[in-house]
GROMACS .gro file of C-alpha atoms in nm:
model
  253
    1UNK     CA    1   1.710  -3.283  -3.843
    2UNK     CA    2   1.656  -3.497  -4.124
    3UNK     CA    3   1.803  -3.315  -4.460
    4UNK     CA    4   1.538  -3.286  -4.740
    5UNK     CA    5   1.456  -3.607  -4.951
    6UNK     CA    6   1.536  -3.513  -5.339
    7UNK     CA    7   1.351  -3.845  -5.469
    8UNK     CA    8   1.044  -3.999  -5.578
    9UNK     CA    9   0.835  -4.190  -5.342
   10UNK     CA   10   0.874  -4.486  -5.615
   11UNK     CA   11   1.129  -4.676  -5.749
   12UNK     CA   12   1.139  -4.847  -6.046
   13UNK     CA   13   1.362  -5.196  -5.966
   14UNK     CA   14   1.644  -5.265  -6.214
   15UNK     CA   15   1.471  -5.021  -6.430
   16UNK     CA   16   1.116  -5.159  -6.500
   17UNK     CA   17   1.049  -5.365  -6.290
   18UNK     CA   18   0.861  -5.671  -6.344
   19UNK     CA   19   0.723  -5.534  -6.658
   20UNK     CA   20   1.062  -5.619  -6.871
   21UNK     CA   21   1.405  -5.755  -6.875
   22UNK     CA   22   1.591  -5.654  -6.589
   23UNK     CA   23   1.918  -5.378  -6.619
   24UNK     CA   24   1.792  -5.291  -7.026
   25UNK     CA   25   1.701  -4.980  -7.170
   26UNK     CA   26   1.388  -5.083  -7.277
   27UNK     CA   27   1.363  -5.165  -6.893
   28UNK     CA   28   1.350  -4.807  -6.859
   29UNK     CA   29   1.149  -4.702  -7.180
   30UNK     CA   30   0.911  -4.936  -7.013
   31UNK     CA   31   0.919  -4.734  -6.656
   32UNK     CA   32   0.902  -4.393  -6.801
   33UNK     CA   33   0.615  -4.516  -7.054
   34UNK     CA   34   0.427  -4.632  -6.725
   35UNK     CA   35   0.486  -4.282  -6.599
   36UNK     CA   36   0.779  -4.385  -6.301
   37UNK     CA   37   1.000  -4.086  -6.211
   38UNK     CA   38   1.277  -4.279  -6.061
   39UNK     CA   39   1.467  -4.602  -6.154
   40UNK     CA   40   1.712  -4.788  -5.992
   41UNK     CA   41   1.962  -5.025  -6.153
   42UNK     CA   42   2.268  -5.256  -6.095
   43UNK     CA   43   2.615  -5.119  -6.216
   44UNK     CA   44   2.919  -5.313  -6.250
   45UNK     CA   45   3.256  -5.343  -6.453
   46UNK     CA   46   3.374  -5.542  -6.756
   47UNK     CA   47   3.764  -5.687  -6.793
   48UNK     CA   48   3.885  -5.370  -6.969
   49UNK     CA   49   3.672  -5.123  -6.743
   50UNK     CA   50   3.360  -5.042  -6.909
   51UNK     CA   51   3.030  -4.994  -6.674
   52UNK     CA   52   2.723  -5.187  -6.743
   53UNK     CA   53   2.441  -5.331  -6.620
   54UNK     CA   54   2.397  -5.646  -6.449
   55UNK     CA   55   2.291  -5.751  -6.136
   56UNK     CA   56   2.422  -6.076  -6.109
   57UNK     CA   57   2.817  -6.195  -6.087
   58UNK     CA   58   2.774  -6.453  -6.340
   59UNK     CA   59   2.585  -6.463  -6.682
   60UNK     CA   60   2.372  -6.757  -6.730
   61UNK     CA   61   2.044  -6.586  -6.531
   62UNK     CA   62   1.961  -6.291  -6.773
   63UNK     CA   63   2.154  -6.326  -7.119
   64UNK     CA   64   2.292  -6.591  -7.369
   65UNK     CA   65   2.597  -6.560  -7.200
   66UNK     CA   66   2.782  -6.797  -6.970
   67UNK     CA   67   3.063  -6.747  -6.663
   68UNK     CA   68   3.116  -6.440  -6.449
   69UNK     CA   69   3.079  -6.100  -6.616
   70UNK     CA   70   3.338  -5.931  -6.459
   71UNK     CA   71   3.614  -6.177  -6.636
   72UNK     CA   72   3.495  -6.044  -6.965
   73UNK     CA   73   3.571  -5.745  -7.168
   74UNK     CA   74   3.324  -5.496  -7.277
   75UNK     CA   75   3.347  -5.666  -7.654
   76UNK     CA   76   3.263  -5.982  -7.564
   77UNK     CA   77   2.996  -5.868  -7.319
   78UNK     CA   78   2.813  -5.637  -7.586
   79UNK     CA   79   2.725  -5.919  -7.819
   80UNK     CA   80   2.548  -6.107  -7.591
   81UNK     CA   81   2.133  -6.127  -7.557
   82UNK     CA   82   1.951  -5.987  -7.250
   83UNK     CA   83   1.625  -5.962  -7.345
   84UNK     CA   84   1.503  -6.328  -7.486
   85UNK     CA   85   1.531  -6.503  -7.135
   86UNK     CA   86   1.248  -6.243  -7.061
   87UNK     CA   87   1.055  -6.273  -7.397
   88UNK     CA   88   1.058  -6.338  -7.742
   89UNK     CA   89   0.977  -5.953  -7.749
   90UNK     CA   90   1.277  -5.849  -7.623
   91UNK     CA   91   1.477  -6.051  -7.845
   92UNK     CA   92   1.847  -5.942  -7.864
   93UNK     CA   93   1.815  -5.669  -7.615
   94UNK     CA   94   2.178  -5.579  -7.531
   95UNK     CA   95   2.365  -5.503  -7.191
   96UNK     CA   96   2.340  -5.129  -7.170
   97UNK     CA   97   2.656  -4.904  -7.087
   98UNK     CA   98   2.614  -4.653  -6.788
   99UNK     CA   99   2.669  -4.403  -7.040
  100UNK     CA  100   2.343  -4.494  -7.218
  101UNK     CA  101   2.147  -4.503  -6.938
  102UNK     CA  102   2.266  -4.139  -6.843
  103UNK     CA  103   2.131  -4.075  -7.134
  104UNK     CA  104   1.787  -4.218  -7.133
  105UNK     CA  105   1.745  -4.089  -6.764
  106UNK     CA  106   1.788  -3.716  -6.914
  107UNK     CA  107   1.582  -3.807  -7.166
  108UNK     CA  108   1.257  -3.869  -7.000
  109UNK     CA  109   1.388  -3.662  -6.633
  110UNK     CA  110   1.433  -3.966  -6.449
  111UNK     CA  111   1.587  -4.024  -6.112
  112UNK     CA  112   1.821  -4.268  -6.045
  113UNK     CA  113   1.937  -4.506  -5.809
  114UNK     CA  114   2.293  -4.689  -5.913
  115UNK     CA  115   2.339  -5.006  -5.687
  116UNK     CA  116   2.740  -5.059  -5.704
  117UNK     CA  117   2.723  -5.403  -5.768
  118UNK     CA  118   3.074  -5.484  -5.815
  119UNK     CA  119   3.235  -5.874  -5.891
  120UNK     CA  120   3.321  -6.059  -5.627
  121UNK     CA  121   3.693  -5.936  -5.513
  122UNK     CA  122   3.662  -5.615  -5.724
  123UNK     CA  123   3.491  -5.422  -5.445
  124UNK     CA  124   3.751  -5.113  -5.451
  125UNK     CA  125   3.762  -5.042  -5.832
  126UNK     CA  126   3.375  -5.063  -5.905
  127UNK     CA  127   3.348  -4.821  -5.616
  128UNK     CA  128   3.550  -4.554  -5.791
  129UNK     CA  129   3.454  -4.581  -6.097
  130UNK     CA  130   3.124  -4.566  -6.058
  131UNK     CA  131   3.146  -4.292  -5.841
  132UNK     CA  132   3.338  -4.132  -6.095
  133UNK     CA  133   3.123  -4.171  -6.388
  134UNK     CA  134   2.819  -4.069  -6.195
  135UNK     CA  135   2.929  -3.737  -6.093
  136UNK     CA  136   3.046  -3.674  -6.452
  137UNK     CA  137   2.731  -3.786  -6.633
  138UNK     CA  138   2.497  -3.671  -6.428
  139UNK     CA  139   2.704  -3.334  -6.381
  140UNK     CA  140   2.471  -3.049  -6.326
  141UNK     CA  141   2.141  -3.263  -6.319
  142UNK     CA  142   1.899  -3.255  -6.033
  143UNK     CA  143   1.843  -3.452  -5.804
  144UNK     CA  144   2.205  -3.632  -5.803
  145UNK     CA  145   2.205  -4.014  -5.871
  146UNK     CA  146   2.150  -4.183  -5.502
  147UNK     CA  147   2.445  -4.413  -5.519
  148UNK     CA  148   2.370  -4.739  -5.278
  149UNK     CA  149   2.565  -5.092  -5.192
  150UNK     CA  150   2.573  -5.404  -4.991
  151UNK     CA  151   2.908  -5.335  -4.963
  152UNK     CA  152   3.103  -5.134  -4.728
  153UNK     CA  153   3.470  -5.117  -4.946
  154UNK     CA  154   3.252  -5.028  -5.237
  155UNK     CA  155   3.087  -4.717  -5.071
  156UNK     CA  156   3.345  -4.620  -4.861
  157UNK     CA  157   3.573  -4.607  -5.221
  158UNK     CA  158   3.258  -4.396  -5.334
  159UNK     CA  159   3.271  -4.136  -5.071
  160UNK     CA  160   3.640  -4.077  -5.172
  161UNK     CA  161   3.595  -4.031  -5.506
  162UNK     CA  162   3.281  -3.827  -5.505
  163UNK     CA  163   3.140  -3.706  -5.141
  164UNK     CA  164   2.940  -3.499  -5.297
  165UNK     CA  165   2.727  -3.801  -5.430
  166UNK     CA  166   2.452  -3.929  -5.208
  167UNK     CA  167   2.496  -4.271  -5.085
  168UNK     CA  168   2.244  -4.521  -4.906
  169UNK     CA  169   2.385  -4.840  -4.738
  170UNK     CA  170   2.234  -5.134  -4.844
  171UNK     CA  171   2.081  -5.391  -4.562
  172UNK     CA  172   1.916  -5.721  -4.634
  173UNK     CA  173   1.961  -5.804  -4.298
  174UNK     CA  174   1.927  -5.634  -3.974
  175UNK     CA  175   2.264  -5.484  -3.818
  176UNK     CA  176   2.251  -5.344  -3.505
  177UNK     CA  177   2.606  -5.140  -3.606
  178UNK     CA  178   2.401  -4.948  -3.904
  179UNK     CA  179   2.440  -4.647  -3.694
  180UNK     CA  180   2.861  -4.638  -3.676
  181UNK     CA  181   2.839  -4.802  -4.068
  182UNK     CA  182   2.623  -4.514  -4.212
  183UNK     CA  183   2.840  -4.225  -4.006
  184UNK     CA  184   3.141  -4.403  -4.107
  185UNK     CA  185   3.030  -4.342  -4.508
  186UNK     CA  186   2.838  -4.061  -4.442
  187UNK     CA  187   2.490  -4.148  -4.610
  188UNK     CA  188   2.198  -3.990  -4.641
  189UNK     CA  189   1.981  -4.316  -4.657
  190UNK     CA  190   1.974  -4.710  -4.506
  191UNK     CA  191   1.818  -4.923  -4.822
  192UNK     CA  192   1.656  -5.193  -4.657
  193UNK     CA  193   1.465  -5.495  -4.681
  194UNK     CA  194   1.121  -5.443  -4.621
  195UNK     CA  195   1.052  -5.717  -4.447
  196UNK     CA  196   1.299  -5.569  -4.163
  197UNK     CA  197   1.118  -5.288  -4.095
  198UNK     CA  198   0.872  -5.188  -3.805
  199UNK     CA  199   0.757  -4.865  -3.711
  200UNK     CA  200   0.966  -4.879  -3.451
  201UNK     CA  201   1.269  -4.932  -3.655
  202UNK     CA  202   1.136  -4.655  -3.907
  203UNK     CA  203   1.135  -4.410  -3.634
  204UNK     CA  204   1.423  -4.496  -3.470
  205UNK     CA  205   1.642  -4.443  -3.814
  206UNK     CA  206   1.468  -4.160  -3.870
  207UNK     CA  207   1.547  -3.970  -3.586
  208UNK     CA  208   1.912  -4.034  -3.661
  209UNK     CA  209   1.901  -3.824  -3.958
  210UNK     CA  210   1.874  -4.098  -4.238
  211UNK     CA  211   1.626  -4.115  -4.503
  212UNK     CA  212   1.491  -4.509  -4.580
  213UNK     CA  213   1.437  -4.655  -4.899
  214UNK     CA  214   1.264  -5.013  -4.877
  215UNK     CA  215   1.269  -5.324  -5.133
  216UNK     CA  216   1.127  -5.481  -5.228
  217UNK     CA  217   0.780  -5.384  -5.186
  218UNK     CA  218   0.544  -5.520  -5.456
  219UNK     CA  219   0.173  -5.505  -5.227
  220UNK     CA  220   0.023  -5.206  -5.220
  221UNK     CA  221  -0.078  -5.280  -4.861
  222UNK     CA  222   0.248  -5.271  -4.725
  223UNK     CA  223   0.326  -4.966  -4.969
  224UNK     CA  224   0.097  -4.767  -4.758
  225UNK     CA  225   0.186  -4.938  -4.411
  226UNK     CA  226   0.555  -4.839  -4.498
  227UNK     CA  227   0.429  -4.484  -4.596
  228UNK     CA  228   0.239  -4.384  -4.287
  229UNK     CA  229   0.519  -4.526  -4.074
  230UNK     CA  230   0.770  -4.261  -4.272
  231UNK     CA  231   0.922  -4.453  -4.531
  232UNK     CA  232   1.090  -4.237  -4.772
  233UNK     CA  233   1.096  -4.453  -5.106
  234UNK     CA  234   1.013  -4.766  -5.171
  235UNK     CA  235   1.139  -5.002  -5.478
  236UNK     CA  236   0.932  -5.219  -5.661
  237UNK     CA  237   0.913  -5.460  -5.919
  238UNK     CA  238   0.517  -5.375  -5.954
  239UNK     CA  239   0.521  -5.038  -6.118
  240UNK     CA  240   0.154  -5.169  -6.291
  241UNK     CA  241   0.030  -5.195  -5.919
  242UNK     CA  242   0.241  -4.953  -5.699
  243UNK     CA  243   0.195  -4.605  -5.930
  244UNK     CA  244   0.382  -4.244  -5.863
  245UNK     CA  245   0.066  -4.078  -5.840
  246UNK     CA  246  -0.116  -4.325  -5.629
  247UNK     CA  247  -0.423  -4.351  -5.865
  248UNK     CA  248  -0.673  -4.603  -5.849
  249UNK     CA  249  -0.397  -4.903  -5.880
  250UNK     CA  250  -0.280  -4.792  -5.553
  251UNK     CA  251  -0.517  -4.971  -5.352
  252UNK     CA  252  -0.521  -5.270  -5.118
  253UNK     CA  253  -0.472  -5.579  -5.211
   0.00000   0.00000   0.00000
């Protein structure tokens, strides 16, 4: 039987959604403000170690700042502006630390999803130390952070460091081996690509025991096709459309 389902039936993507600059705090001032309970967000290391935000490998997409991340230290990668590409608004927004966003989540009693999102060839290390951090800064807080990936090395590295941690294996296309892969790290969840997903699927990883959280999912429509089929979560970028509640934005579209 499937084990009890801690989180929200929404999911904030990369914070806030579409509603501000990606991986930020004010991401996240901007999801709890819009009354989300759960966020999730991209987590990866600096030169020197540091965790941070970010979702992609290289720069140039969401800050003032060029080449791949990972090469960086944490020095260099503070100055730099993640907000403007976004908005004058958000003007010299900074990268946020995982720290800080521990921080904000007890703040307004957020969930959290942390997608290890580690550089290219650094697979191993981001695994751990996310891992790591997230049992220690989240210590004692309920429900645990849901720790997800695209990849295996980096969740398998999670499940060693902290088993204790939920983990969902991320999927943006269809494997027929998602049965051995999730036993093999021992999730809880398969994170998948809406678009993936019948009711036939739904029911199928269902009764093996896993909990599914889909993404994107930005039409309320499909929100509440995914729903009835037994969706568990689902992560969106329209938190203005796709509410916790399901008030009167939840409707079809």
């Amino acid at each position: 039987m499937t084990e009890d389902w801690p989180y929200p039936t929404i999911v904030a993507h990369r914070g806030g959604g579409a509603q501000a600059p990606e991986n930020t705090l004010s991401a996240i001032d901007t999801g709890a403000r819009l009354g989300q309970k759960m966020i999730e967000v991209d987590a990866k290391l600096s030169a020197d170690g540091q965790i941070f935000l970010l979702h992609d490998d290289t720069l140039e997409r969401t800050t003032n700042g060029r080449g791949i991340a990972g090469d960086l230290p944490w020095g260099t990668l503070s100055r730099l502006d993640a907000g403007e590409w976004y908005s004058d608004a958000f003007r010299e927004e900074p990268l946020p630390l995982l720290t800080e966003v521990a921080a904000r989540c007890v703040k307004y009693g957020l969930a959290v999803n942390i997608e290890i999102k580690p550089t290219t060839g650094a697979e191993i290390e981001t695994g751990r130390a996310v891992a790591l951090a997230a049992r220690e800064l989240w210590r004692h807080i309920s429900p645990p952070p849901l720790l997800s990936s695209f990849s295996v090395e980096a969740l398998a590295e999670a499940l060693k460091a902290a088993p204790e941690l939920p983990r969902g294996l991320l999927l943006d296309e269809w494997d027929d081996n998602w049965p051995a892969l999730s036993q093999r790290l021992e999730c809880s969840a398969l994170h998948l690509n809406h678009n993936l997903l019948t009711e036939e699927r739904v029911t199928m990883i269902t009764d093996a025991g896993l909990h599914i959280l889909a993404y994107t999912v930005n039409s309320p429509y499909r929100a509440r096709t995914l729903l009835s089929w037994g969706v568990d979560s689902l992560c969106t970028d329209r938190i203005d459309l796709i509410s916790a509640d399901f008030g009167a934005d939840f409707a079809e579209s």
